Coordinates of C-alpha atoms and ligand atoms in Angstrom, one line a residue:
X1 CA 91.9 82.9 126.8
X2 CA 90.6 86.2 128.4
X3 CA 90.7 89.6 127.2
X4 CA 92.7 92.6 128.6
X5 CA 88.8 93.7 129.6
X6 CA 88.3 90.3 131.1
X7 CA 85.7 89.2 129.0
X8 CA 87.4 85.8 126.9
X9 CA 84.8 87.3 124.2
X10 CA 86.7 87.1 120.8
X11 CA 87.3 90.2 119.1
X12 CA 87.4 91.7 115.3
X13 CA 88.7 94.7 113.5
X14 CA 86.7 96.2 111.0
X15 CA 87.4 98.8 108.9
X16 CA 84.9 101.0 107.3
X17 CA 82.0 99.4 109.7
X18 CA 79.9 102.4 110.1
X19 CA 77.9 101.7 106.8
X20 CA 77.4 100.0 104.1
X21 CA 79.1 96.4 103.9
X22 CA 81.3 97.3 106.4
X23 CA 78.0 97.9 108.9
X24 CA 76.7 94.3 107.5
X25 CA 80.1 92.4 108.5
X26 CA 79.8 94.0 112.0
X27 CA 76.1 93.5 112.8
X28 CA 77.0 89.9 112.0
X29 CA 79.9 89.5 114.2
X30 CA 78.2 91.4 116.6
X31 CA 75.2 88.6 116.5
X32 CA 77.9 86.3 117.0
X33 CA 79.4 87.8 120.2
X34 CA 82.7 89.2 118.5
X35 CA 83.3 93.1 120.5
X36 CA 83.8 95.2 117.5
X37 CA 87.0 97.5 116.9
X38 CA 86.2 99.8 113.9
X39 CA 87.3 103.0 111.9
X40 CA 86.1 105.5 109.5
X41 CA 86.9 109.3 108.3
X42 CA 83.4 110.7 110.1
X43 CA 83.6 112.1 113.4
X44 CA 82.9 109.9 116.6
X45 CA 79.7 111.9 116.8
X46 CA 78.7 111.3 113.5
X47 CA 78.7 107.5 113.9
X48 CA 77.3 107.6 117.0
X49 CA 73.6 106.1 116.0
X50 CA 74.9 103.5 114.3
X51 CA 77.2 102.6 116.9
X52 CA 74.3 102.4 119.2
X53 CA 72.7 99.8 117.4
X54 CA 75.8 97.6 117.5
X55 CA 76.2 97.8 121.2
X56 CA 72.4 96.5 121.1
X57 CA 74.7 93.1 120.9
X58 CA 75.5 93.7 124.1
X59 CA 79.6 93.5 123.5
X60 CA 82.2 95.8 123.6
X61 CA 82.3 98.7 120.4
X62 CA 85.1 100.5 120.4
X63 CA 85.1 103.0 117.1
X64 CA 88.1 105.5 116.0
X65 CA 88.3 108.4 114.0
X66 CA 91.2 106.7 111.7
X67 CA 92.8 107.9 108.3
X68 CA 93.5 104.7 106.7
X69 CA 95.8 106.5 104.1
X70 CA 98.1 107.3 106.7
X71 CA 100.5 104.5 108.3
X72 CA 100.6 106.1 111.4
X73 CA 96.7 105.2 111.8
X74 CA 97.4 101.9 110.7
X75 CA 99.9 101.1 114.2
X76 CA 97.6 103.1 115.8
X77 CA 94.9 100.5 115.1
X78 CA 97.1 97.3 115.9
X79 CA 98.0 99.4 119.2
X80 CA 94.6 100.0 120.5
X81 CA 93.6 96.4 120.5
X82 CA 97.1 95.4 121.9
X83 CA 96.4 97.6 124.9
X84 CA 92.4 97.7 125.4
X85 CA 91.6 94.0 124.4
X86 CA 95.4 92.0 124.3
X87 CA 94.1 89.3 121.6
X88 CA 92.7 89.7 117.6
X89 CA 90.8 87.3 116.3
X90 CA 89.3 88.4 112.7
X91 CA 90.4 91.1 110.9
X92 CA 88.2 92.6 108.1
X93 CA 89.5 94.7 105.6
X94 CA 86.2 96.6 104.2
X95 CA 87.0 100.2 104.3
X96 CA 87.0 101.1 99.8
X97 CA 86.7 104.0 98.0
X98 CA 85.6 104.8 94.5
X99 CA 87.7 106.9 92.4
X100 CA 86.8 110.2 92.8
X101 CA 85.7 111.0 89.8
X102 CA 84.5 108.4 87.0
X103 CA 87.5 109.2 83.9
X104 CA 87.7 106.8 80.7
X105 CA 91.2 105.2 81.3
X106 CA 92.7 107.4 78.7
X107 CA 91.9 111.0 80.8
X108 CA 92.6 109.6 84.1
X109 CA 95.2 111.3 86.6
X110 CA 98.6 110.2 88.5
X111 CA 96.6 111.5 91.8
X112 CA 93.5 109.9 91.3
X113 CA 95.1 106.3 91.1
X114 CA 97.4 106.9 93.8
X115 CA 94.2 108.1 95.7
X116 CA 92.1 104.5 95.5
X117 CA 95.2 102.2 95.1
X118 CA 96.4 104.3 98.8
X119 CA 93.1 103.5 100.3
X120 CA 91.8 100.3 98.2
X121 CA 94.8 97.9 98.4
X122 CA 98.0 100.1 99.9
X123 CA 96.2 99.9 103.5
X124 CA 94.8 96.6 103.8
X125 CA 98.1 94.8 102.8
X126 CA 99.8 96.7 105.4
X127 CA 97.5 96.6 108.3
X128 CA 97.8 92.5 107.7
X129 CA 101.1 93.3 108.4
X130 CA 100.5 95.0 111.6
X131 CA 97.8 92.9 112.4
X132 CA 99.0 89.3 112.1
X133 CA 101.8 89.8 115.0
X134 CA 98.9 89.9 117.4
X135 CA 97.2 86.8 116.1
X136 CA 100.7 85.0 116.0
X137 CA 101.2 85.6 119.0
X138 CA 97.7 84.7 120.3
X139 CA 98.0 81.3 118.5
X140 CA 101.5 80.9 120.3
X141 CA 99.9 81.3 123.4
X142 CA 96.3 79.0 122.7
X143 CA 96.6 77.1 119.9
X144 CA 93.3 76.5 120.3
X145 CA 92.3 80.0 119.0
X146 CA 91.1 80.3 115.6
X147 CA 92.0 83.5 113.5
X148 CA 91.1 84.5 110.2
X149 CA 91.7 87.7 107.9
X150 CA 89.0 88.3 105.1
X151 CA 89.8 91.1 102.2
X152 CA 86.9 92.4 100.6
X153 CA 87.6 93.3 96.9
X154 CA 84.9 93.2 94.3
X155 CA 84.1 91.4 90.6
X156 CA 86.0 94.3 89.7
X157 CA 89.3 92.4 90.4
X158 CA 88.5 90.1 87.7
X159 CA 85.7 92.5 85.6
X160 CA 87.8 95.5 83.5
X161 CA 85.5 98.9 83.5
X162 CA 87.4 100.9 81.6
X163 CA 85.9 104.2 83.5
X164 CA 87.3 102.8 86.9
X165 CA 90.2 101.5 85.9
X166 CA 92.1 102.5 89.3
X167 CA 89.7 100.5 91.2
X168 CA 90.1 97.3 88.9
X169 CA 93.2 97.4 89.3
X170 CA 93.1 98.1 93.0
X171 CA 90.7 94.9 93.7
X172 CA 92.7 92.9 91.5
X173 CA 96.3 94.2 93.3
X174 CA 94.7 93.3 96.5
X175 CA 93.2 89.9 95.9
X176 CA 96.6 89.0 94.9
X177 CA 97.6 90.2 98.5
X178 CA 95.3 88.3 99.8
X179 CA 97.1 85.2 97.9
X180 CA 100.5 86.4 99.4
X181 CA 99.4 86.5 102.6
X182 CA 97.7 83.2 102.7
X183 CA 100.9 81.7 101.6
X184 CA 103.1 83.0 104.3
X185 CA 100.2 83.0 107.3
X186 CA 99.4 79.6 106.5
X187 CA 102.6 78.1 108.9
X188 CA 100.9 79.6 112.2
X189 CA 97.0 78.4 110.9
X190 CA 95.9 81.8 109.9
X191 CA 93.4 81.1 107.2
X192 CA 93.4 84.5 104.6
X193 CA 89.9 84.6 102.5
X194 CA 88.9 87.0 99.6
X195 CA 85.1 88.0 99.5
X196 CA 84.4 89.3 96.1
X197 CA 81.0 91.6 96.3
X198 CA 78.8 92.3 93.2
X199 CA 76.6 95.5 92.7
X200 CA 75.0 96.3 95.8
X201 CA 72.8 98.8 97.7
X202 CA 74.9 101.3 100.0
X203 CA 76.2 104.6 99.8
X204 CA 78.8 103.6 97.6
X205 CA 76.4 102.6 94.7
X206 CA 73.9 105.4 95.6
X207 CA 75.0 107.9 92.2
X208 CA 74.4 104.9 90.0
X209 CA 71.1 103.3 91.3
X210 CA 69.0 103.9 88.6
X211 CA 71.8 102.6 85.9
X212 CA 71.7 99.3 87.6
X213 CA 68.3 99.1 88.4
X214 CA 67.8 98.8 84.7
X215 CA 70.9 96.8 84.0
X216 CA 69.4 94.5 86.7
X217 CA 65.9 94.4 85.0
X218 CA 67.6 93.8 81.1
X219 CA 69.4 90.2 82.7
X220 CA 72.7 91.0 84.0
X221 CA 71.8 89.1 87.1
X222 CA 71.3 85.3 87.4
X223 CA 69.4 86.5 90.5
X224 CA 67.6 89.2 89.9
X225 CA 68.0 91.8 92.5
X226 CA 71.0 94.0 94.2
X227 CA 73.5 92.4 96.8
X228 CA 72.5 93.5 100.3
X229 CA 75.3 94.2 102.9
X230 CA 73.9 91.5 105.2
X231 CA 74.6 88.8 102.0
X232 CA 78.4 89.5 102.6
X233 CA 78.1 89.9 106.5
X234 CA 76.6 86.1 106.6
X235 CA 79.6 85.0 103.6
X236 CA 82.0 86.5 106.4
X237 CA 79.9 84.5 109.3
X238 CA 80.7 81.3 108.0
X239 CA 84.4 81.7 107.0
X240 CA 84.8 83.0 110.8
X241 CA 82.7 80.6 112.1
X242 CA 85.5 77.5 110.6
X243 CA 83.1 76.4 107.6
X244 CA 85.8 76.5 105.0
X245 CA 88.8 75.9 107.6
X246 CA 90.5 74.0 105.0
X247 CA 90.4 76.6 102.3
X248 CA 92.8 79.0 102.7
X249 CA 93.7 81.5 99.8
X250 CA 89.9 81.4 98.5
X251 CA 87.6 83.4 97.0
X252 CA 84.2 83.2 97.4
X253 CA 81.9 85.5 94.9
X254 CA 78.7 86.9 96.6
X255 CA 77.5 88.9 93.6
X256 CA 74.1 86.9 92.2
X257 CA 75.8 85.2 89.7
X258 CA 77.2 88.6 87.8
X259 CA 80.7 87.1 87.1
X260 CA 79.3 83.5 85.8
X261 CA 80.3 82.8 81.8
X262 CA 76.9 82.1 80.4
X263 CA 77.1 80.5 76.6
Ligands
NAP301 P1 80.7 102.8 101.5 O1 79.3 102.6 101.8 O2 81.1 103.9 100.7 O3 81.6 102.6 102.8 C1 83.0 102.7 102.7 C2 83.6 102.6 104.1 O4 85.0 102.8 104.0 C3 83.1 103.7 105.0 O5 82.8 103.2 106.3 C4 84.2 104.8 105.0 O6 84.3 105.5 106.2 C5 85.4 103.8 104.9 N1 86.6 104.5 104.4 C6 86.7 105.0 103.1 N2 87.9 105.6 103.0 C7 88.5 105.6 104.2 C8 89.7 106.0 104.7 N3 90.6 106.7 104.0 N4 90.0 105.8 106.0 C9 89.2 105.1 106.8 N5 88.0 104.6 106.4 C10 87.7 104.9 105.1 O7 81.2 101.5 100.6 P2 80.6 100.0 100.6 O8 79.8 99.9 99.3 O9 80.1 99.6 101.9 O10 82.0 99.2 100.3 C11 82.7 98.5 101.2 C12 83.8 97.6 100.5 O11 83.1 96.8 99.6 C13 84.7 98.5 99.7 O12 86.0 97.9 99.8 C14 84.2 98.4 98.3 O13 85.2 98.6 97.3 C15 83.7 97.0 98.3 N6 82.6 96.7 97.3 C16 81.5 97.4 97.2 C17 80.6 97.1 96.2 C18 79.2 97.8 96.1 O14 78.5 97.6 95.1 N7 78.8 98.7 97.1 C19 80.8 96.1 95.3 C20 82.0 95.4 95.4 C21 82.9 95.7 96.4 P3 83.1 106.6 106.6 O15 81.9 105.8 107.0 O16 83.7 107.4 107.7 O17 82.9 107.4 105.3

């Protein structure tokens, strides 16, 4: 099956693939040949070095300037690779935010939680929902396509921090969407995966380095270092790639051994 561009390469939507984990998924579906749609709140400008070295693939980027709080950016999405590439293949929902500011549980606000649950959980649910049309469709017309949809949470789905309660609850609210959707995608072979990261070294973590560099150093780890964005980009690799075809619904931990029970 071709693409409206004519290429037959398979392609992926990203969210939040400018940095961090995001950047990690996307230089490893890059490497696999995927053409790349992604979307972030900086400017098309502001991207545009990164972007650069994703093209270095030699397939097809195509980034927007996208608002992922706002439904209308979430058709917009599903349009643009109905019109520019006619098939979807993977989609990845990355794009997360940390609450704005860290609050005990007890002093935190309405706005705030609305804020990360809007961003965390509200827009990734819903962008399966515009998203999965097009791979229905896709596997109507080539069965022989394989799609997949991987939501990225965090331990902090099943890890309470009482400071960041609104993300907690936001990772946990969302790997249960992940379990819906599994469910009701699994008729037209639409495998739906949760990747659950630990700590690890992007912008995201940058205010609290130090914290878990000595956290890291006092045992917290039963492998002794921070998660890299490339350590989920290769967990994505293989669930694209077919390796756990048969496991729908699943949840696969790449955080160093940070949620095992140790007696
Ligand atoms: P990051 O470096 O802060 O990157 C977050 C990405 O999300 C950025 O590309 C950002 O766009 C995008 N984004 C945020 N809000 C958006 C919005 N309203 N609309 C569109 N895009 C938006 O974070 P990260 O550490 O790579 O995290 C990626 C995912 O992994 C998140 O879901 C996070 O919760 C999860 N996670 C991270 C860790 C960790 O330790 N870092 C651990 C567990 C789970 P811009 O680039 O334009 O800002």
């Amino acid at each position: 099956m071709s693409n409206e561009n004519g290429s037959g390469r398979q392609v992926a939507l990203v969210t939040g693939g400018m940095r961090g984990i995001g950047f990690g998924i996307c230089q490893s579906l890059a490497g696999m040949g995927f053409d790349i749609v992604t979307c972030g709140r900086r400017s098309s400008d502001e991207v545009s070095g990164v972007k650069l070295e994703l093209e270095a693939h030699g397939h097809e980027v195509v980034y927007l300037q996208a608002d992922l709080r706002e439904d209308k950016t979430l058709l917009h999405l599903a349009g643009t690779i109905r019109d520019q590439f006619g098939r979807l293949d993977v989609l990845i929902n990355n794009a997360g935010i940390a609450p704005p500011d860290r609050r005990d549980v007890l002093d935190a606000t309405l706005p705030g939680f609305q804020e990360v649950m809007s961003v965390n959980c509200t827009a990734p649910h819903f962008l399966i929902q515009h998203a999965a049309p097009l791979m229905i469709e896709q596997r109507r017309r080539s069965p022989e396509c394989t799609c997949c949809i991987v939501n990225i949470t965090s331990v902090s789905a099943a890890v309470a921090s009482v400071d960041r309660a609104e993300y907690c609850i936001s990772k946990a609210a969302l790997s249960m969407a992940s379990m819906i959707w599994a469910v009701r995608l699994g008729e037209y072979g639409i495998p739906v995966y949760e990747i659950r990261p630990g700590i690890t070294a992007t912008d995201m973590t940058a205010g609290v380095r130090s914290k878990y560099d000595e956290r890291i150093a006092q045992g917290l780890l039963v492998q002794p270092r921070w998660g890299m964005p490339e350590d989920v980009g290769r967990a994505v690799a293989a669930l694209v790639r077919g390796d756990f075809s048969y496991s729908s619904g699943q949840i696969i931990n790449v955080d160093g051994g940070l949620t095992l029970k140790i007696l």
